[in-house]
Coordinates of C-alpha atoms in Angstrom, one line a residue:
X2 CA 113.4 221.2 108.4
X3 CA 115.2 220.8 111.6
X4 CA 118.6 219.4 112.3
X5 CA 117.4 215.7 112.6
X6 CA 116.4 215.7 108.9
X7 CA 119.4 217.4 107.8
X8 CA 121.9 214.5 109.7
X9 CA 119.8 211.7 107.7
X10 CA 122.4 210.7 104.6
X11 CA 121.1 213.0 101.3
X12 CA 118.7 210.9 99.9
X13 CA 116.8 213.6 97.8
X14 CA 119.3 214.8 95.2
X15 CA 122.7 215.8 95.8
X16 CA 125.4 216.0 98.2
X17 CA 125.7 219.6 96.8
X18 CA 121.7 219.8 97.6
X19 CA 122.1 218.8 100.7
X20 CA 124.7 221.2 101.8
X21 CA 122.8 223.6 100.3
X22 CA 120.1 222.8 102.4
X23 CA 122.4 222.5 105.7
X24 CA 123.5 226.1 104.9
X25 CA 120.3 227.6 104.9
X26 CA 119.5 225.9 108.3
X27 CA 122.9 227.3 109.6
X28 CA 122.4 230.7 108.1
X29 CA 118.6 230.5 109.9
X30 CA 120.6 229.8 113.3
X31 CA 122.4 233.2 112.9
X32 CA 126.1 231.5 112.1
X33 CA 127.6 234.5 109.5
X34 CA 130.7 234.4 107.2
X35 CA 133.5 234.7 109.9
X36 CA 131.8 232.1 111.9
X37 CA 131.7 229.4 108.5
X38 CA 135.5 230.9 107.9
X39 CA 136.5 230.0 111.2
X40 CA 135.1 226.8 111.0
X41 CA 137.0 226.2 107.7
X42 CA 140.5 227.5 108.8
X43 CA 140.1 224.9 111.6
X44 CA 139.5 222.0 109.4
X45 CA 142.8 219.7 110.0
X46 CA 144.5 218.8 106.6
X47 CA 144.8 215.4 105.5
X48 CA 147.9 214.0 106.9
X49 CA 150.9 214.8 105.5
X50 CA 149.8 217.6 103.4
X51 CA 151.2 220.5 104.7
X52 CA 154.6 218.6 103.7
X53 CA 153.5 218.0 100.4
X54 CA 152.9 221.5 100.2
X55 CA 156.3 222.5 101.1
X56 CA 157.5 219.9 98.6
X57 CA 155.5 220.8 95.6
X58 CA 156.5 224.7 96.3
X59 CA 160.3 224.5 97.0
X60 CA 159.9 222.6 93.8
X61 CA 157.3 225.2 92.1
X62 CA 159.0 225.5 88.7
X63 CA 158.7 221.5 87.8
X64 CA 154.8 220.9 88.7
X65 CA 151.8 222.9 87.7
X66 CA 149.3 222.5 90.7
X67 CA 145.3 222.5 90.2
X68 CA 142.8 222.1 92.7
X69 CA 139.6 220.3 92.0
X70 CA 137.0 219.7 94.6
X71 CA 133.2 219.1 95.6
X72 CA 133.3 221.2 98.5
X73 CA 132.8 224.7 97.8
X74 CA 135.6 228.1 96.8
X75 CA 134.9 229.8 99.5
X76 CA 135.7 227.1 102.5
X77 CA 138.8 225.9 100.2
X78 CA 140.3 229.0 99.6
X79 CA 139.9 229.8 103.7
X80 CA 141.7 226.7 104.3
X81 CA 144.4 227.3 102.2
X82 CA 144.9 230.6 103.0
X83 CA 145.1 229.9 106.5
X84 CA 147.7 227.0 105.8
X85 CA 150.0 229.3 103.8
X86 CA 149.3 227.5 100.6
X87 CA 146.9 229.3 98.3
X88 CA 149.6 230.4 95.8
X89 CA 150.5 226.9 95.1
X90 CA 147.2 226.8 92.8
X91 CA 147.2 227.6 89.7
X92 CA 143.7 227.2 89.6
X93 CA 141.0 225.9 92.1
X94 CA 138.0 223.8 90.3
X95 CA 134.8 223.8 93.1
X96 CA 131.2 224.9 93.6
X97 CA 130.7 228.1 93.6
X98 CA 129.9 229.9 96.9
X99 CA 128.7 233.5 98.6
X100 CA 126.8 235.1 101.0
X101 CA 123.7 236.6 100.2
X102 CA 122.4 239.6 101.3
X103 CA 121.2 238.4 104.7
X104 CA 124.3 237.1 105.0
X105 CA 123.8 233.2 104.2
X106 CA 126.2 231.1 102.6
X107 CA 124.8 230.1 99.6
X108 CA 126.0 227.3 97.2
X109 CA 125.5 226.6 93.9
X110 CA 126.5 223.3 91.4
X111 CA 129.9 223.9 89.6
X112 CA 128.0 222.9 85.7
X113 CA 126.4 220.1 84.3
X114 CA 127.5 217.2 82.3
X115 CA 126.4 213.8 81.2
X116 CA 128.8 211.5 83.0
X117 CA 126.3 208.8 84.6
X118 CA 129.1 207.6 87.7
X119 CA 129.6 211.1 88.9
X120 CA 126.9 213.8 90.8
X121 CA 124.7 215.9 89.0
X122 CA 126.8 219.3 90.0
X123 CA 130.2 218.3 89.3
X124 CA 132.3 215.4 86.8
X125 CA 136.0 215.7 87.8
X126 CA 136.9 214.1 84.8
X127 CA 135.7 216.8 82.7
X128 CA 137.7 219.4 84.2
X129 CA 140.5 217.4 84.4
X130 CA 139.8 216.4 80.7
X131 CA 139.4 220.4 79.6
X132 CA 141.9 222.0 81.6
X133 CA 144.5 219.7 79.9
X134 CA 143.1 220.2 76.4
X135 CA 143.1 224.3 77.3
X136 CA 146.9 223.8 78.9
X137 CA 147.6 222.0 75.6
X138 CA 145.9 224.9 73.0
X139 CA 148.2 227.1 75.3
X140 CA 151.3 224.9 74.3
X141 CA 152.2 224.0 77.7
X142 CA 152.9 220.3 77.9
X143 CA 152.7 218.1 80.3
X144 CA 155.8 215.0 80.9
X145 CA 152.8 213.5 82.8
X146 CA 149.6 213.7 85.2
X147 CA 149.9 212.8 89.1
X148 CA 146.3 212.9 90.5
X149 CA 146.0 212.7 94.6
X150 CA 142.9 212.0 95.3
X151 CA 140.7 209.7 98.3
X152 CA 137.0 210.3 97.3
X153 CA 134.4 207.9 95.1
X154 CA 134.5 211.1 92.7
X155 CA 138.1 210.6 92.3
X156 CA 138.0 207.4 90.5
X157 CA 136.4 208.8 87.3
X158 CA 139.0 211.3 86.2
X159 CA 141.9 208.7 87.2
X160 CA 140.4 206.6 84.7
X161 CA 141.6 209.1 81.5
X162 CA 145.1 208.2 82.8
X163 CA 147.5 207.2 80.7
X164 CA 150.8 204.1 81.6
X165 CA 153.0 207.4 81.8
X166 CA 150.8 209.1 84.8
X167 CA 150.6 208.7 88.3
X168 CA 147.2 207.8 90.5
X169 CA 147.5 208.5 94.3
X170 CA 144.4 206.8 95.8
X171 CA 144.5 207.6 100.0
X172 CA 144.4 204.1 101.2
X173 CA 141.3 202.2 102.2
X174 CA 139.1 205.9 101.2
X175 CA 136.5 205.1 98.3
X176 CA 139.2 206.4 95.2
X177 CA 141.3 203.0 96.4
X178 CA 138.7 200.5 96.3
X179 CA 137.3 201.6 93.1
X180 CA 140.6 201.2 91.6
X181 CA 141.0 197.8 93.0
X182 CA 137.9 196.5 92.0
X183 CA 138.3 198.4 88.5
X184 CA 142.2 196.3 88.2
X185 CA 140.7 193.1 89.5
X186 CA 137.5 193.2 87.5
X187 CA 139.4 193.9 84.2
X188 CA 143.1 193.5 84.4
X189 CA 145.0 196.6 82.7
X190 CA 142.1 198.8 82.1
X191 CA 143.3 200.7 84.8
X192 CA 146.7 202.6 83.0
X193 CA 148.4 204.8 85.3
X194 CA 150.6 203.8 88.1
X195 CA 148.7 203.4 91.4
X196 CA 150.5 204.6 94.5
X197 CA 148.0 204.4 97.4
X198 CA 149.5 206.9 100.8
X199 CA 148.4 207.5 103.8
X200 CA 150.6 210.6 104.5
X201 CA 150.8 212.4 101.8
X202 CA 154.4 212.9 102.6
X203 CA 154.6 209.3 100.4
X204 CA 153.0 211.2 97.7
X205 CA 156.3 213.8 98.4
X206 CA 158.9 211.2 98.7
X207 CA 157.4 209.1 95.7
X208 CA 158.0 213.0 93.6
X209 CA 161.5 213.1 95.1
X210 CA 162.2 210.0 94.5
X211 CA 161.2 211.4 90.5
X212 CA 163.7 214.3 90.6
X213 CA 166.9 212.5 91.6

């Protein structure tokens, strides 16, 4: 397989196939773990971010902060190293990633589930869904959810929102539309709040605008 296959859109199984695919074509052309760290330190964060970062950790105490992405622990947790921000986490949801012993990335799928809208590896609303029910069994409650999100996978856990939570689709990204065509399509099917950014410095100020 040479690189023109691997720029053609994933059309035999997964995204998380695909990259797996892409990984062992990178680890084929030599590139080794502090070239794919690089690479991932480098990525530019979503605008805004870094100020919703400082937000949510001068304010640390109030939120309770959880990661959950389709991407994969090791490039997440380079990023957020780099950008100062990996203690904000409680926890970080994502495919599981390492280098092998000829030093290749390798990826794997997060689990399995039987949600038919979501990928095979990975159904956001289940962990959102069982980290809340685990976070309950440990009597830690939750006032209510706020869920940033901009990706087509993001529109399945924002639908176990309830009228007391938050949904931050990133305007025009896949996560929005869904939600307008879900709201248009069924009016009030949709619960929670929707507050669509595109800084996530909105997502800050909306928070702040919580506290007062």
């Amino acid at each position: 397989r040479g690189p023109e296959q691997l720029r053609q859109s994933p059309r035999e199984g997964s995204y998380n196939e695909h990259m797996q695919r892409v990984l062992a074509f990178l680890g084929e052309q030599g590139v080794r773990a502090a070239d794919f760290r690089a690479v991932y330190e480098n990525i530019p964060l979503s605008p805004g971010m870094a100020e919703l970062f400082q937000f949510l950790s001068k304010h640390h105490e109030l939120f309770e902060v959880v990661l959950i992405s389709d991407a994969n622990m090791f490039g997440i947790e380079a990023k957020l190293r780099a950008a100062g921000a990996r203690s904000l986490f409680r926890k970080i949801f994502s495919n599981p990633a390492s280098f092998d012993r000829r030093g290749f990335l390798t990826l794997g799928p997060y689990h399995s589930h039987k949600c038919l809208q979501c990928p095979p590896n990975m159904c956001k609303r289940k962990i959102l869904t069982e980290y809340l029910a685990e976070r309950a069994q440990e009597e830690v409650e939750f006032q209510r959810v706020f869920y940033v999100g901009d990706g087509a996978n993001d529109f399945c856990p924002s639908g176990t929102l309830t009228a007391a939570d938050v949904a931050f689709p990133r305007k025009g990204y896949p996560m929005h539309r869904l939600i307008q065509e879900a709201q248009e399509k069924q009016p009030g099917a949709f619960q929670a709040a929707v507050v669509p950014w595109e800084s996530a410095a909105e997502v800050a100020r909306y928070l702040q605008e919580l506290l007062k």
